[in-house]
């Protein structure tokens, strides 16, 4: 027999554990800690999953990167089903190249429906420190100054205007972009050439590794 005031478990009809052990249950009206009062501490022993089963691919990609560092631009596309380890493979490659002194830039491609050059827009913004919400004039100034250091002579203006359009900081009444507005294919081709010129000029003395996921 149990006393009438004793709280029973609904499933097994035995006395609830806290009461059985003599613990005092907290009153419902007791003030609880607010979210901002909670202290979040990082894990004391963070664990990283092991990188296994892709050593051959990692070595091959490293060899390609080393050849590219000697002056030949290389492009590699990793394809495969979701979850097979493409992103992790590239992350491991980026770590290895970073240790070797190569600059690594990373950006998301944007997925289906993303505008052309979406990944390069993010890569350029990362490279030149152009952040979201930055005043347009400041963003253009940063881009123009960087291009002027890398691309010689009159080409600098053309590259600056085309890349400003690419990173969504277009110049009003641009003498470079406006004449191409009616021919999107030509505008895309000229933008690609400008991007290629910039990347080629920006590569020495440290090879750049670009990752678009």
PDB file of C-alpha atoms in Angstrom:
ATOM      1  CA  UNK A   1       0.000   0.000   0.000  1.00  0.00           C
ATOM      2  CA  UNK A   2       1.100   3.573  -0.728  1.00  0.00           C
ATOM      3  CA  UNK A   3       0.127   6.803   0.935  1.00  0.00           C
ATOM      4  CA  UNK A   4      -2.427   8.806  -0.960  1.00  0.00           C
ATOM      5  CA  UNK A   5      -0.202  11.894  -1.315  1.00  0.00           C
ATOM      6  CA  UNK A   6       2.695   9.951  -2.892  1.00  0.00           C
ATOM      7  CA  UNK A   7       3.116  10.612  -6.635  1.00  0.00           C
ATOM      8  CA  UNK A   8       3.084   7.447  -8.735  1.00  0.00           C
ATOM      9  CA  UNK A   9       4.635   6.769 -12.115  1.00  0.00           C
ATOM     10  CA  UNK A  10       1.841   6.545 -14.687  1.00  0.00           C
ATOM     11  CA  UNK A  11       3.443   3.630 -16.554  1.00  0.00           C
ATOM     12  CA  UNK A  12       4.542   1.301 -13.753  1.00  0.00           C
ATOM     13  CA  UNK A  13       2.434   2.629 -10.829  1.00  0.00           C
ATOM     14  CA  UNK A  14       5.472   2.776  -8.519  1.00  0.00           C
ATOM     15  CA  UNK A  15       6.661   5.759  -6.542  1.00  0.00           C
ATOM     16  CA  UNK A  16       8.620   8.234  -8.688  1.00  0.00           C
ATOM     17  CA  UNK A  17      12.390   7.967  -8.235  1.00  0.00           C
ATOM     18  CA  UNK A  18      13.120  11.488  -6.846  1.00  0.00           C
ATOM     19  CA  UNK A  19      10.511  11.095  -4.120  1.00  0.00           C
ATOM     20  CA  UNK A  20      11.610   7.524  -3.388  1.00  0.00           C
ATOM     21  CA  UNK A  21      15.187   8.702  -2.846  1.00  0.00           C
ATOM     22  CA  UNK A  22      14.090  11.489  -0.564  1.00  0.00           C
ATOM     23  CA  UNK A  23      14.813  14.334  -3.026  1.00  0.00           C
ATOM     24  CA  UNK A  24      12.759  17.481  -2.823  1.00  0.00           C
ATOM     25  CA  UNK A  25      10.999  18.312  -6.058  1.00  0.00           C
ATOM     26  CA  UNK A  26      11.408  21.880  -7.370  1.00  0.00           C
ATOM     27  CA  UNK A  27       8.346  24.038  -6.999  1.00  0.00           C
ATOM     28  CA  UNK A  28       6.811  24.935 -10.369  1.00  0.00           C
ATOM     29  CA  UNK A  29       6.991  28.600  -9.428  1.00  0.00           C
ATOM     30  CA  UNK A  30      10.751  28.487  -8.778  1.00  0.00           C
ATOM     31  CA  UNK A  31      12.562  30.981 -11.016  1.00  0.00           C
ATOM     32  CA  UNK A  32      14.580  29.277 -13.717  1.00  0.00           C
ATOM     33  CA  UNK A  33      17.727  30.562 -15.410  1.00  0.00           C
ATOM     34  CA  UNK A  34      17.154  32.660 -18.491  1.00  0.00           C
ATOM     35  CA  UNK A  35      18.894  31.708 -21.750  1.00  0.00           C
ATOM     36  CA  UNK A  36      21.363  34.583 -21.403  1.00  0.00           C
ATOM     37  CA  UNK A  37      22.375  33.321 -17.932  1.00  0.00           C
ATOM     38  CA  UNK A  38      23.452  29.946 -19.225  1.00  0.00           C
ATOM     39  CA  UNK A  39      27.183  29.478 -19.703  1.00  0.00           C
ATOM     40  CA  UNK A  40      28.248  27.555 -22.778  1.00  0.00           C
ATOM     41  CA  UNK A  41      31.671  26.004 -22.567  1.00  0.00           C
ATOM     42  CA  UNK A  42      33.564  24.455 -25.490  1.00  0.00           C
ATOM     43  CA  UNK A  43      34.134  20.747 -25.367  1.00  0.00           C
ATOM     44  CA  UNK A  44      37.189  19.942 -23.270  1.00  0.00           C
ATOM     45  CA  UNK A  45      38.261  17.156 -25.569  1.00  0.00           C
ATOM     46  CA  UNK A  46      37.141  18.059 -29.110  1.00  0.00           C
ATOM     47  CA  UNK A  47      37.297  15.103 -31.439  1.00  0.00           C
ATOM     48  CA  UNK A  48      37.802  15.238 -35.187  1.00  0.00           C
ATOM     49  CA  UNK A  49      36.757  12.364 -37.353  1.00  0.00           C
ATOM     50  CA  UNK A  50      39.608  10.516 -39.000  1.00  0.00           C
ATOM     51  CA  UNK A  51      40.288  11.047 -42.685  1.00  0.00           C
ATOM     52  CA  UNK A  52      40.322   7.586 -44.248  1.00  0.00           C
ATOM     53  CA  UNK A  53      39.925   5.992 -47.646  1.00  0.00           C
ATOM     54  CA  UNK A  54      40.868   8.986 -49.809  1.00  0.00           C
ATOM     55  CA  UNK A  55      44.649   9.121 -49.485  1.00  0.00           C
ATOM     56  CA  UNK A  56      45.240   8.260 -53.150  1.00  0.00           C
ATOM     57  CA  UNK A  57      42.936  11.047 -54.321  1.00  0.00           C
ATOM     58  CA  UNK A  58      44.501  13.485 -51.860  1.00  0.00           C
ATOM     59  CA  UNK A  59      48.005  12.679 -53.132  1.00  0.00           C
ATOM     60  CA  UNK A  60      46.875  13.086 -56.727  1.00  0.00           C
ATOM     61  CA  UNK A  61      45.284  16.469 -56.039  1.00  0.00           C
ATOM     62  CA  UNK A  62      48.389  17.574 -54.163  1.00  0.00           C
ATOM     63  CA  UNK A  63      50.546  16.651 -57.160  1.00  0.00           C
ATOM     64  CA  UNK A  64      48.276  18.661 -59.477  1.00  0.00           C
ATOM     65  CA  UNK A  65      48.492  21.667 -57.158  1.00  0.00           C
ATOM     66  CA  UNK A  66      52.273  21.437 -56.992  1.00  0.00           C
ATOM     67  CA  UNK A  67      52.490  21.356 -60.789  1.00  0.00           C
ATOM     68  CA  UNK A  68      50.192  24.380 -60.977  1.00  0.00           C
ATOM     69  CA  UNK A  69      52.403  26.216 -58.492  1.00  0.00           C
ATOM     70  CA  UNK A  70      55.230  25.926 -61.015  1.00  0.00           C
ATOM     71  CA  UNK A  71      53.299  28.066 -63.487  1.00  0.00           C
ATOM     72  CA  UNK A  72      50.590  26.007 -65.191  1.00  0.00           C
ATOM     73  CA  UNK A  73      47.023  26.881 -64.189  1.00  0.00           C
ATOM     74  CA  UNK A  74      44.975  23.783 -63.390  1.00  0.00           C
ATOM     75  CA  UNK A  75      41.266  23.213 -62.889  1.00  0.00           C
ATOM     76  CA  UNK A  76      39.868  20.149 -61.141  1.00  0.00           C
ATOM     77  CA  UNK A  77      36.207  19.260 -60.651  1.00  0.00           C
ATOM     78  CA  UNK A  78      35.220  16.709 -58.016  1.00  0.00           C
ATOM     79  CA  UNK A  79      31.938  14.986 -58.761  1.00  0.00           C
ATOM     80  CA  UNK A  80      29.997  12.343 -56.909  1.00  0.00           C
ATOM     81  CA  UNK A  81      26.879  11.584 -54.932  1.00  0.00           C
ATOM     82  CA  UNK A  82      26.043  13.627 -51.878  1.00  0.00           C
ATOM     83  CA  UNK A  83      27.829  12.459 -48.752  1.00  0.00           C
ATOM     84  CA  UNK A  84      30.693  10.544 -50.382  1.00  0.00           C
ATOM     85  CA  UNK A  85      33.304  12.930 -48.968  1.00  0.00           C
ATOM     86  CA  UNK A  86      34.012  15.551 -51.649  1.00  0.00           C
ATOM     87  CA  UNK A  87      34.005  18.482 -49.244  1.00  0.00           C
ATOM     88  CA  UNK A  88      36.145  16.690 -46.670  1.00  0.00           C
ATOM     89  CA  UNK A  89      38.667  15.730 -49.346  1.00  0.00           C
ATOM     90  CA  UNK A  90      39.027  19.344 -50.454  1.00  0.00           C
ATOM     91  CA  UNK A  91      39.273  20.522 -46.838  1.00  0.00           C
ATOM     92  CA  UNK A  92      42.151  18.121 -46.239  1.00  0.00           C
ATOM     93  CA  UNK A  93      43.832  19.319 -49.431  1.00  0.00           C
ATOM     94  CA  UNK A  94      43.408  22.941 -48.348  1.00  0.00           C
ATOM     95  CA  UNK A  95      45.062  22.163 -45.013  1.00  0.00           C
ATOM     96  CA  UNK A  96      48.003  20.526 -46.738  1.00  0.00           C
ATOM     97  CA  UNK A  97      48.433  23.397 -49.208  1.00  0.00           C
ATOM     98  CA  UNK A  98      48.076  25.984 -46.451  1.00  0.00           C
ATOM     99  CA  UNK A  99      50.981  24.414 -44.583  1.00  0.00           C
ATOM    100  CA  UNK A 100      52.998  24.670 -47.818  1.00  0.00           C
ATOM    101  CA  UNK A 101      52.413  28.434 -47.903  1.00  0.00           C
ATOM    102  CA  UNK A 102      49.675  28.587 -50.519  1.00  0.00           C
ATOM    103  CA  UNK A 103      46.784  30.978 -50.088  1.00  0.00           C
ATOM    104  CA  UNK A 104      43.446  29.166 -49.881  1.00  0.00           C
ATOM    105  CA  UNK A 105      40.136  30.855 -50.705  1.00  0.00           C
ATOM    106  CA  UNK A 106      36.822  29.090 -50.154  1.00  0.00           C
ATOM    107  CA  UNK A 107      33.302  29.929 -51.310  1.00  0.00           C
ATOM    108  CA  UNK A 108      29.946  28.251 -51.851  1.00  0.00           C
ATOM    109  CA  UNK A 109      28.795  27.986 -55.455  1.00  0.00           C
ATOM    110  CA  UNK A 110      25.175  28.731 -54.594  1.00  0.00           C
ATOM    111  CA  UNK A 111      23.453  25.649 -55.971  1.00  0.00           C
ATOM    112  CA  UNK A 112      20.829  25.396 -58.737  1.00  0.00           C
ATOM    113  CA  UNK A 113      19.584  28.757 -59.971  1.00  0.00           C
ATOM    114  CA  UNK A 114      22.607  30.690 -58.718  1.00  0.00           C
ATOM    115  CA  UNK A 115      23.836  33.440 -61.077  1.00  0.00           C
ATOM    116  CA  UNK A 116      26.888  32.842 -63.289  1.00  0.00           C
ATOM    117  CA  UNK A 117      30.235  33.290 -61.547  1.00  0.00           C
ATOM    118  CA  UNK A 118      28.486  33.141 -58.152  1.00  0.00           C
ATOM    119  CA  UNK A 119      31.383  31.280 -56.571  1.00  0.00           C
ATOM    120  CA  UNK A 120      33.926  33.725 -57.995  1.00  0.00           C
ATOM    121  CA  UNK A 121      31.904  36.658 -56.694  1.00  0.00           C
ATOM    122  CA  UNK A 122      32.266  35.262 -53.170  1.00  0.00           C
ATOM    123  CA  UNK A 123      35.933  34.385 -53.697  1.00  0.00           C
ATOM    124  CA  UNK A 124      36.774  37.904 -54.879  1.00  0.00           C
ATOM    125  CA  UNK A 125      34.898  39.489 -52.008  1.00  0.00           C
ATOM    126  CA  UNK A 126      36.848  37.278 -49.612  1.00  0.00           C
ATOM    127  CA  UNK A 127      40.184  37.996 -51.313  1.00  0.00           C
ATOM    128  CA  UNK A 128      39.809  41.785 -51.232  1.00  0.00           C
ATOM    129  CA  UNK A 129      37.939  42.117 -47.939  1.00  0.00           C
ATOM    130  CA  UNK A 130      34.658  43.328 -49.443  1.00  0.00           C
ATOM    131  CA  UNK A 131      32.018  42.447 -46.868  1.00  0.00           C
ATOM    132  CA  UNK A 132      28.230  42.424 -47.047  1.00  0.00           C
ATOM    133  CA  UNK A 133      26.827  45.788 -46.017  1.00  0.00           C
ATOM    134  CA  UNK A 134      30.046  47.650 -46.852  1.00  0.00           C
ATOM    135  CA  UNK A 135      29.400  51.028 -48.526  1.00  0.00           C
ATOM    136  CA  UNK A 136      29.503  50.686 -52.305  1.00  0.00           C
ATOM    137  CA  UNK A 137      32.128  53.415 -52.700  1.00  0.00           C
ATOM    138  CA  UNK A 138      34.460  51.730 -50.206  1.00  0.00           C
ATOM    139  CA  UNK A 139      34.028  48.343 -51.863  1.00  0.00           C
ATOM    140  CA  UNK A 140      34.819  49.794 -55.295  1.00  0.00           C
ATOM    141  CA  UNK A 141      37.837  51.622 -53.900  1.00  0.00           C
ATOM    142  CA  UNK A 142      39.247  48.426 -52.404  1.00  0.00           C
ATOM    143  CA  UNK A 143      38.732  46.525 -55.631  1.00  0.00           C
ATOM    144  CA  UNK A 144      40.219  49.297 -57.793  1.00  0.00           C
ATOM    145  CA  UNK A 145      43.289  49.648 -55.563  1.00  0.00           C
ATOM    146  CA  UNK A 146      43.928  45.886 -55.593  1.00  0.00           C
ATOM    147  CA  UNK A 147      43.499  45.605 -59.364  1.00  0.00           C
ATOM    148  CA  UNK A 148      45.773  48.609 -59.970  1.00  0.00           C
ATOM    149  CA  UNK A 149      48.551  46.866 -58.027  1.00  0.00           C
ATOM    150  CA  UNK A 150      48.169  43.638 -59.988  1.00  0.00           C
ATOM    151  CA  UNK A 151      47.164  44.562 -63.528  1.00  0.00           C
ATOM    152  CA  UNK A 152      49.401  47.025 -65.389  1.00  0.00           C
ATOM    153  CA  UNK A 153      48.400  50.006 -67.508  1.00  0.00           C
ATOM    154  CA  UNK A 154      45.034  50.676 -69.139  1.00  0.00           C
ATOM    155  CA  UNK A 155      43.884  47.084 -68.598  1.00  0.00           C
ATOM    156  CA  UNK A 156      43.360  47.924 -64.924  1.00  0.00           C
ATOM    157  CA  UNK A 157      40.316  50.102 -65.653  1.00  0.00           C
ATOM    158  CA  UNK A 158      38.690  47.450 -67.832  1.00  0.00           C
ATOM    159  CA  UNK A 159      39.323  44.675 -65.295  1.00  0.00           C
ATOM    160  CA  UNK A 160      38.093  46.851 -62.422  1.00  0.00           C
ATOM    161  CA  UNK A 161      34.805  47.736 -64.112  1.00  0.00           C
ATOM    162  CA  UNK A 162      34.075  44.175 -65.214  1.00  0.00           C
ATOM    163  CA  UNK A 163      34.872  42.689 -61.807  1.00  0.00           C
ATOM    164  CA  UNK A 164      32.927  45.431 -60.020  1.00  0.00           C
ATOM    165  CA  UNK A 165      29.916  44.291 -62.045  1.00  0.00           C
ATOM    166  CA  UNK A 166      30.682  40.700 -61.043  1.00  0.00           C
ATOM    167  CA  UNK A 167      30.783  41.424 -57.291  1.00  0.00           C
ATOM    168  CA  UNK A 168      27.589  43.507 -57.485  1.00  0.00           C
ATOM    169  CA  UNK A 169      29.316  46.880 -57.121  1.00  0.00           C
ATOM    170  CA  UNK A 170      28.690  48.208 -60.655  1.00  0.00           C
ATOM    171  CA  UNK A 171      29.885  51.601 -61.834  1.00  0.00           C
ATOM    172  CA  UNK A 172      27.152  53.911 -63.073  1.00  0.00           C
ATOM    173  CA  UNK A 173      27.510  54.686 -66.796  1.00  0.00           C
ATOM    174  CA  UNK A 174      30.516  52.401 -67.100  1.00  0.00           C
ATOM    175  CA  UNK A 175      32.335  52.908 -70.441  1.00  0.00           C
ATOM    176  CA  UNK A 176      33.358  49.240 -70.260  1.00  0.00           C
ATOM    177  CA  UNK A 177      30.195  47.448 -69.143  1.00  0.00           C
ATOM    178  CA  UNK A 178      27.407  49.584 -70.670  1.00  0.00           C
ATOM    179  CA  UNK A 179      28.349  48.916 -74.336  1.00  0.00           C
ATOM    180  CA  UNK A 180      28.166  45.169 -73.570  1.00  0.00           C
ATOM    181  CA  UNK A 181      24.815  45.285 -71.762  1.00  0.00           C
ATOM    182  CA  UNK A 182      22.860  44.369 -74.907  1.00  0.00           C
ATOM    183  CA  UNK A 183      25.049  41.332 -75.599  1.00  0.00           C
ATOM    184  CA  UNK A 184      25.134  39.199 -72.414  1.00  0.00           C
ATOM    185  CA  UNK A 185      27.311  36.540 -74.057  1.00  0.00           C
ATOM    186  CA  UNK A 186      30.019  39.088 -74.838  1.00  0.00           C
ATOM    187  CA  UNK A 187      29.744  40.566 -71.357  1.00  0.00           C
ATOM    188  CA  UNK A 188      30.198  37.109 -69.816  1.00  0.00           C
ATOM    189  CA  UNK A 189      33.166  36.377 -72.081  1.00  0.00           C
ATOM    190  CA  UNK A 190      34.887  39.678 -71.254  1.00  0.00           C
ATOM    191  CA  UNK A 191      34.203  39.131 -67.556  1.00  0.00           C
ATOM    192  CA  UNK A 192      35.789  35.688 -67.755  1.00  0.00           C
ATOM    193  CA  UNK A 193      38.877  37.151 -69.451  1.00  0.00           C
ATOM    194  CA  UNK A 194      39.122  39.871 -66.810  1.00  0.00           C
ATOM    195  CA  UNK A 195      38.817  37.290 -64.050  1.00  0.00           C
ATOM    196  CA  UNK A 196      41.493  35.129 -65.667  1.00  0.00           C
ATOM    197  CA  UNK A 197      43.849  38.119 -65.957  1.00  0.00           C
ATOM    198  CA  UNK A 198      43.363  38.991 -62.312  1.00  0.00           C
ATOM    199  CA  UNK A 199      43.904  35.441 -61.059  1.00  0.00           C
ATOM    200  CA  UNK A 200      47.027  35.052 -63.190  1.00  0.00           C
ATOM    201  CA  UNK A 201      48.434  38.342 -61.894  1.00  0.00           C
ATOM    202  CA  UNK A 202      47.503  37.554 -58.296  1.00  0.00           C
ATOM    203  CA  UNK A 203      49.115  34.113 -58.257  1.00  0.00           C
ATOM    204  CA  UNK A 204      52.852  34.911 -57.850  1.00  0.00           C
ATOM    205  CA  UNK A 205      54.715  34.631 -55.566  1.00  0.00           C
ATOM    206  CA  UNK A 206      52.318  32.312 -53.716  1.00  0.00           C
ATOM    207  CA  UNK A 207      50.052  29.998 -55.640  1.00  0.00           C
ATOM    208  CA  UNK A 208      46.339  30.500 -54.931  1.00  0.00           C
ATOM    209  CA  UNK A 209      44.105  27.517 -54.293  1.00  0.00           C
ATOM    210  CA  UNK A 210      40.422  28.260 -54.930  1.00  0.00           C
ATOM    211  CA  UNK A 211      37.748  25.995 -53.489  1.00  0.00           C
ATOM    212  CA  UNK A 212      34.116  26.353 -54.564  1.00  0.00           C
ATOM    213  CA  UNK A 213      31.815  23.948 -52.765  1.00  0.00           C
TER     214      UNK A 213
END
